[in-house]
Amino acid sequence: MEAMGRVAAGELANAFCFIGAGGHHAGRNFFGGYCCFNDVVIALRQARRTGRLRRVAILDTDAHHGDGTRDLVEADPDVLHVCVCGSDYAPPEGTKVDIAAPDPWSLNGSPDEAYLALVRQAFPARAERFRPDLLVWYFGFDTHRGDYGDLGLTLAAYLGIADVMLETAGRVCGGKLLVVLGGGSRTDLATRLIPPIIAKLGGLAHRQPAATG
Ligand SMILES: [Zn+2]
Ligand SMILES: [Zn+2]
């Protein structure tokens, strides 16, 4: 809530919310997948109450469908919800969109490139038309190779998505971007993946620590 409020108010350019329990499976009267409360929607409601923002565009790149978020924002015309998951659902003028992630086992090329191409095609143009006050990237690294939602992705895909979100935010809402951590279970991956993303948000080059042992 604080991060969204401060980004919306222009006190911070962007923020990474290191939240250990995802929220996108928490809906109006159900929850699952270790999501008890819907962090993004609660923060949105709070930020609206203080008059800091109204329209938000969410890109959900967790491996799973953001059913709780979809349930809570379904009837909300001021939320664009683009969810990369297991199915395609894209009404022509709709603001609630599902995009089927590429199946890494039937690809010839790199899963990172295929996924990133899909994100580029699915999100920036929609966000531009939608004219949000702020972007949210719901970032699950459960899509990483070897984690529980394995889509064969690696750090390159996440850094690419971070670039897409930064560019899009710069073009449509003065750079206002909130990154919220979703699924992912492996601390070794979290340790390797998250610092370079934060460095990118801060406009810094990140140096990977030298391998030991
Ligand atoms: Zn997930
Ligand atoms: Zn979905």
PDB file of N, CA and C in Angstrom, residues 28 41 45 65-79 81 89 91 95-98:
ATOM      1  N   ARG A  28     -12.813 -12.445  -3.998  1.00  0.00           N
ATOM      2  CA  ARG A  28     -13.815 -11.868  -3.108  1.00  0.00           C
ATOM      3  C   ARG A  28     -14.172 -12.827  -1.961  1.00  0.00           C
ATOM      4  N   VAL A  41      -4.789  -5.573  -5.262  1.00  0.00           N
ATOM      5  CA  VAL A  41      -6.116  -4.947  -5.265  1.00  0.00           C
ATOM      6  C   VAL A  41      -6.342  -4.152  -3.977  1.00  0.00           C
ATOM      7  N   ARG A  45      -7.211  -0.173  -3.990  1.00  0.00           N
ATOM      8  CA  ARG A  45      -8.390   0.425  -3.331  1.00  0.00           C
ATOM      9  C   ARG A  45      -7.942   1.536  -2.375  1.00  0.00           C
ATOM     10  N   HIS A  65      -2.925 -18.556 -13.709  1.00  0.00           N
ATOM     11  CA  HIS A  65      -3.965 -17.552 -13.931  1.00  0.00           C
ATOM     12  C   HIS A  65      -4.240 -16.758 -12.650  1.00  0.00           C
ATOM     13  N   GLY A  66      -4.309 -15.448 -12.774  1.00  0.00           N
ATOM     14  CA  GLY A  66      -4.585 -14.589 -11.617  1.00  0.00           C
ATOM     15  C   GLY A  66      -6.076 -14.549 -11.343  1.00  0.00           C
ATOM     16  N   ASP A  67      -6.610 -15.680 -10.877  1.00  0.00           N
ATOM     17  CA  ASP A  67      -8.070 -15.802 -10.729  1.00  0.00           C
ATOM     18  C   ASP A  67      -8.641 -14.863  -9.671  1.00  0.00           C
ATOM     19  N   GLY A  68      -7.902 -14.661  -8.583  1.00  0.00           N
ATOM     20  CA  GLY A  68      -8.404 -13.784  -7.530  1.00  0.00           C
ATOM     21  C   GLY A  68      -8.448 -12.331  -7.984  1.00  0.00           C
ATOM     22  N   THR A  69      -7.373 -11.890  -8.609  1.00  0.00           N
ATOM     23  CA  THR A  69      -7.331 -10.511  -9.115  1.00  0.00           C
ATOM     24  C   THR A  69      -8.430 -10.308 -10.151  1.00  0.00           C
ATOM     25  N   ARG A  70      -8.579 -11.273 -11.062  1.00  0.00           N
ATOM     26  CA  ARG A  70      -9.611 -11.163 -12.092  1.00  0.00           C
ATOM     27  C   ARG A  70     -10.995 -11.043 -11.467  1.00  0.00           C
ATOM     28  N   ASP A  71     -11.240 -11.853 -10.427  1.00  0.00           N
ATOM     29  CA  ASP A  71     -12.532 -11.828  -9.748  1.00  0.00           C
ATOM     30  C   ASP A  71     -12.794 -10.437  -9.153  1.00  0.00           C
ATOM     31  N   LEU A  72     -11.772  -9.854  -8.558  1.00  0.00           N
ATOM     32  CA  LEU A  72     -11.962  -8.578  -7.856  1.00  0.00           C
ATOM     33  C   LEU A  72     -12.062  -7.388  -8.805  1.00  0.00           C
ATOM     34  N   VAL A  73     -11.461  -7.504 -10.002  1.00  0.00           N
ATOM     35  CA  VAL A  73     -11.462  -6.334 -10.908  1.00  0.00           C
ATOM     36  C   VAL A  73     -12.351  -6.537 -12.131  1.00  0.00           C
ATOM     37  N   GLU A  74     -13.023  -7.693 -12.183  1.00  0.00           N
ATOM     38  CA  GLU A  74     -13.821  -8.059 -13.361  1.00  0.00           C
ATOM     39  C   GLU A  74     -14.746  -6.921 -13.823  1.00  0.00           C
ATOM     40  N   ALA A  75     -15.431  -6.312 -12.876  1.00  0.00           N
ATOM     41  CA  ALA A  75     -16.424  -5.300 -13.231  1.00  0.00           C
ATOM     42  C   ALA A  75     -15.862  -3.886 -13.091  1.00  0.00           C
ATOM     43  N   ASP A  76     -14.571  -3.776 -12.961  1.00  0.00           N
ATOM     44  CA  ASP A  76     -13.948  -2.468 -12.736  1.00  0.00           C
ATOM     45  C   ASP A  76     -13.383  -1.933 -14.050  1.00  0.00           C
ATOM     46  N   PRO A  77     -14.044  -0.935 -14.654  1.00  0.00           N
ATOM     47  CA  PRO A  77     -13.586  -0.455 -15.961  1.00  0.00           C
ATOM     48  C   PRO A  77     -12.252   0.283 -15.893  1.00  0.00           C
ATOM     49  N   ASP A  78     -11.805   0.619 -14.691  1.00  0.00           N
ATOM     50  CA  ASP A  78     -10.559   1.367 -14.542  1.00  0.00           C
ATOM     51  C   ASP A  78      -9.356   0.478 -14.267  1.00  0.00           C
ATOM     52  N   VAL A  79      -9.522  -0.830 -14.504  1.00  0.00           N
ATOM     53  CA  VAL A  79      -8.377  -1.742 -14.389  1.00  0.00           C
ATOM     54  C   VAL A  79      -8.228  -2.536 -15.681  1.00  0.00           C
ATOM     55  N   HIS A  81      -6.365  -5.658 -17.007  1.00  0.00           N
ATOM     56  CA  HIS A  81      -5.719  -6.843 -16.410  1.00  0.00           C
ATOM     57  C   HIS A  81      -5.316  -7.793 -17.531  1.00  0.00           C
ATOM     58  N   TYR A  89      -7.900 -15.501 -23.988  1.00  0.00           N
ATOM     59  CA  TYR A  89      -9.228 -14.903 -23.828  1.00  0.00           C
ATOM     60  C   TYR A  89      -9.027 -13.412 -24.040  1.00  0.00           C
ATOM     61  N   PRO A  91     -11.370 -10.414 -25.467  1.00  0.00           N
ATOM     62  CA  PRO A  91     -12.474  -9.704 -26.116  1.00  0.00           C
ATOM     63  C   PRO A  91     -11.924  -8.451 -26.799  1.00  0.00           C
ATOM     64  N   THR A  95     -10.996  -5.142 -21.269  1.00  0.00           N
ATOM     65  CA  THR A  95      -9.866  -4.766 -20.438  1.00  0.00           C
ATOM     66  C   THR A  95      -9.415  -5.942 -19.573  1.00  0.00           C
ATOM     67  N   LYS A  96     -10.041  -7.109 -19.762  1.00  0.00           N
ATOM     68  CA  LYS A  96      -9.650  -8.288 -18.994  1.00  0.00           C
ATOM     69  C   LYS A  96      -9.230  -9.360 -20.002  1.00  0.00           C
ATOM     70  N   VAL A  97      -7.927  -9.595 -20.059  1.00  0.00           N
ATOM     71  CA  VAL A  97      -7.357 -10.365 -21.162  1.00  0.00           C
ATOM     72  C   VAL A  97      -6.467 -11.483 -20.618  1.00  0.00           C
ATOM     73  N   ASP A  98      -6.611 -12.678 -21.179  1.00  0.00           N
ATOM     74  CA  ASP A  98      -5.679 -13.775 -20.886  1.00  0.00           C
ATOM     75  C   ASP A  98      -4.911 -14.115 -22.146  1.00  0.00           C
TER      76      ASP A  98
END
